[in-house]
Amino acid sequence: MQDLTQCPDCQGFVPAGFERCPNCDRGFSSGPLRRVAAAALSVVTGGAVAMTLMACYGGAPQAMGPMPEKPSTCREGAEAPPPGSPGADPNAKPCSEGPTNSIATGESEAPKPPPPGS
Amino acid sequence: MTHRRLDVVHERFFPAYVVWELTLACDQACLHCGSRAGSARANELQSDEAIRVARELAELGAREVVLIGGEAYLHPGFFQVVRALSESGVVTQITTGGRGVTPELARDLARAGLAAASVSLDGLEATHDTLRASPGSQRAALSALHSLRAAGIRIGANTNLNRRNRDELEALFELVCEHGVESWQIQLTAPLGRAADRTQLVLQPYDLLDLVPRIARVKERARARGVHVMPGNNLGYFGPEEARLRSWHPGGKDHFAGCQAGRFVLGIESHGEVKGCPSLQSPEYIVGSLRDTGLAELWRSEPRLAFRRDSRAIALTGFCASCPFGATCLGGCTFTAHALLGAPGDNPYCHYRARDFAKRGLRERLVPTEPARGEPFDSGRFRLLVEPLDAPEPELSRAARVQVTRPAVRRA
């Protein structure tokens, strides 16, 4: 599994060691730009990758919290502003996924081990 | 979070997520059905056999089992299987067209322990009913959503996107919202089963240039309405929208991490045959029968089930061989790549790939060359044609115009 970073411009992933974003072609290769870019890039994988399993003949996973009491309305704009943006709750917890480096963040579920003998 | 969230790099593989075709009997005959469902197979697992399999799944640590068909509720042992799974602590779901889901059936399902249901919605009413080859089908599906929800079962929807319904994506999103759906899985119609007979229905690779960003925008809008939009495994990969598409929460950095068939995913066909993913082509990927061999033994020792456990086992070819994301993506969805070019490892249904061609003023076109045989989970063959990005849409080729529809083999 490759180490990937995320391009600060297009948000696409960038394999470690790449000097340009494969998606938007932003460069990370020289002088001050490289330092700024390196600071902006964060490693999002590193030996452990969490994934939400899907299969096309199954359905989407359901959240495991309590069932909503009434059907979703079609009201737009109910989403909380993203962290760090104006109006965001400074005490809001980070998203439970965050970086997919699940060991570093401890945010993904540990796999349920199969029973002995399996 | 969900039972589907796993660290997929570690090597303690187990069937965390299982899709089990309980019967091939179906009350609809969808034009794009990968399993060509309609009649039950002649030798489907009997109720007592199915209950034994349910116990084996629980013993192997399965977290979640999705019962599909055909229509799973047409199997005589359906409720017993739901009960056996749920009483073993396995999160049990169904995926259904919803035609036979009455309020009574929904209440019985809730009593049996069903946790959630995903109802297929393949477009607005006219499109849905056309694709499902069944007038009134969408009304039945929407009614099923309400019956299931009223019974206390969590409801989701799933949609196969293709050239017939792609323009309805945003309108379908409104419909999903209006009906209280909690989660919506969107995937591409792969030319598998009956969809392989209708090659004009399936998307061209360059269609992803428009479609993937639209899906990402819909996902963001959906969050505001409390709907989780998740892409199926054959939708991606590694364009700028990858993290937005695959992450459960805003700001998440999830990405596709390779096909999980036989690693954490398992598929079971209604006669007990096993493969690494329910959508894999049966002739090539069935590894054995649960009538002959226990599930634990198949899981541990059958190398053809474990073909994705070694990332080097499938050689990347074509564009994927030199793709910067190849070592992570591993060629995307196995069954989709196989359905297009006859083998995994080179997958034209890829957003990064389509964008890369587009940057060079080019696009790839799939040209059908060989029809499918007419069996469940089969596929034909295409060749790839590279042409200018702004080439006019050619008239449908003779091969594409011909509806190679063959009647499903009736064995029961």
Coordinates of C-alpha atoms in Angstrom, one line a residue, chain A residues 1-2 4 6 10-15 18 22-24 42 44-45 47-79 95-100 102 108-115 117-118, chain B residues 1-10 12 14 17 19 34-35 59-60 63 66 68 95 116 118 149 152-156 177 180 182-183 185 187 221 223-225 230-231 233 238-240 242-243 247-250 253-255 257 260 264 279 300 324-325 327-328 352 355 359:
Chain A
M1 CA 0.0 0.0 0.0
Q2 CA 1.4 3.4 -1.0
L4 CA -0.5 9.0 0.0
Q6 CA -3.6 15.1 -0.3
C10 CA -7.6 19.9 -5.7
Q11 CA -7.8 17.6 -2.7
G12 CA -6.8 14.7 -4.8
F13 CA -4.4 12.1 -3.5
V14 CA -0.7 12.3 -4.3
P15 CA 1.6 9.3 -4.0
F18 CA 5.6 12.7 -6.4
P22 CA -1.3 13.7 -10.7
N23 CA -4.7 15.3 -10.9
C24 CA -4.1 19.1 -11.0
S42 CA -0.4 15.5 5.3
V44 CA -3.1 10.2 5.0
T45 CA -2.0 6.6 4.9
G47 CA 0.7 1.2 7.0
A48 CA -2.9 1.1 8.0
V49 CA -5.9 2.0 5.8
A50 CA -9.5 2.0 7.0
M51 CA -12.1 1.3 4.5
T52 CA -15.9 1.0 4.5
L53 CA -16.6 -2.3 2.8
M54 CA -19.1 -2.3 0.0
A55 CA -20.4 -4.8 -2.5
C56 CA -22.6 -3.9 -5.4
Y57 CA -25.2 -6.5 -4.6
G58 CA -25.5 -5.3 -1.1
G59 CA -26.8 -2.0 0.1
A60 CA -24.9 1.0 1.6
P61 CA -23.9 0.7 5.2
Q62 CA -26.2 2.2 7.8
A63 CA -25.1 4.4 10.6
M64 CA -25.3 2.6 13.8
G65 CA -26.7 5.4 15.9
P66 CA -30.4 5.7 16.9
M67 CA -32.9 5.6 14.1
P68 CA -34.1 9.0 13.0
E69 CA -37.5 9.7 14.5
K70 CA -39.0 11.0 11.3
P71 CA -38.1 11.0 7.7
S72 CA -35.3 13.3 6.5
T73 CA -36.7 16.6 5.3
C74 CA -35.5 18.1 2.1
R75 CA -34.2 21.2 3.8
E76 CA -30.9 22.3 2.5
G77 CA -28.1 23.9 4.6
A78 CA -28.6 21.9 7.7
E79 CA -25.0 20.7 7.7
C95 CA -14.7 13.6 12.1
S96 CA -14.5 10.0 13.1
E97 CA -12.8 9.0 9.9
G98 CA -10.2 11.7 9.7
P99 CA -7.0 10.5 8.2
T100 CA -7.3 6.9 7.1
S102 CA -6.3 4.3 11.6
S108 CA -11.5 3.3 12.9
E109 CA -12.8 0.2 14.4
A110 CA -10.3 -2.5 15.2
P111 CA -11.2 -5.5 13.2
K112 CA -13.2 -8.1 15.1
P113 CA -10.9 -11.1 15.2
P114 CA -12.2 -14.3 14.0
P115 CA -12.8 -16.9 16.7
G117 CA -9.5 -22.1 15.1
S118 CA -11.0 -20.2 12.2
Chain B
M1 CA -20.1 4.4 12.3
T2 CA -20.8 1.1 10.7
H3 CA -20.1 -2.6 10.9
R4 CA -18.3 -2.2 7.5
R5 CA -15.5 -0.1 8.8
L6 CA -12.2 -2.1 8.8
D7 CA -8.5 -1.7 8.7
V8 CA -8.0 -3.5 5.4
V9 CA -4.2 -3.7 5.4
H10 CA -3.8 -6.2 8.2
R12 CA -6.2 -11.4 9.5
F14 CA -12.2 -13.0 7.7
Y17 CA -19.2 -8.6 5.0
V19 CA -23.7 -11.1 0.4
G34 CA -26.3 -9.3 -13.2
S35 CA -27.7 -12.7 -12.0
E59 CA -18.7 -18.9 13.7
L60 CA -16.3 -17.3 11.2
R63 CA -20.3 -9.0 11.1
V66 CA -26.9 -9.0 3.2
I68 CA -30.3 -10.9 -1.8
T95 CA -31.4 -5.8 -0.7
A116 CA -31.9 -2.8 7.7
S118 CA -31.9 -1.4 0.9
R149 CA -39.5 2.1 8.0
G152 CA -38.8 -0.1 12.6
I153 CA -36.3 -1.3 10.0
R154 CA -33.6 1.1 8.9
I155 CA -34.0 1.9 5.2
G156 CA -31.5 2.6 2.4
C177 CA -34.7 12.4 0.4
G180 CA -36.7 9.1 4.4
E182 CA -30.9 7.0 5.5
S183 CA -28.2 5.7 3.1
Q185 CA -25.4 3.3 -2.5
Q187 CA -22.7 2.2 -8.4
R221 CA -25.9 17.9 -0.6
R223 CA -25.1 15.1 4.1
A224 CA -27.1 18.3 4.8
R225 CA -30.2 16.2 4.6
M230 CA -21.7 5.8 -0.5
P231 CA -20.2 4.6 -3.8
N233 CA -16.8 -0.6 -5.3
F238 CA -8.6 8.6 -7.5
G239 CA -9.8 11.7 -9.2
P240 CA -9.9 14.9 -7.1
E242 CA -12.0 10.4 -4.3
A243 CA -11.9 11.4 -0.6
S247 CA -15.4 9.1 3.2
W248 CA -18.3 8.6 5.6
H249 CA -17.8 12.0 7.3
P250 CA -17.0 15.5 5.9
K253 CA -9.6 11.0 3.8
D254 CA -10.8 7.6 2.8
H255 CA -9.9 6.2 -0.6
A257 CA -7.9 0.4 -1.2
Q260 CA -11.7 -6.9 -0.9
F264 CA -13.1 -9.3 4.1
S279 CA -20.8 -10.0 -8.3
R300 CA -8.8 -21.0 4.9
P324 CA 0.5 6.4 -10.1
F325 CA -2.2 4.9 -7.9
A327 CA -0.2 0.0 -6.1
T328 CA -3.1 1.2 -3.9
Y352 CA -8.4 9.3 -12.9
R355 CA -9.2 12.5 -16.8
K359 CA -5.9 16.0 -20.6

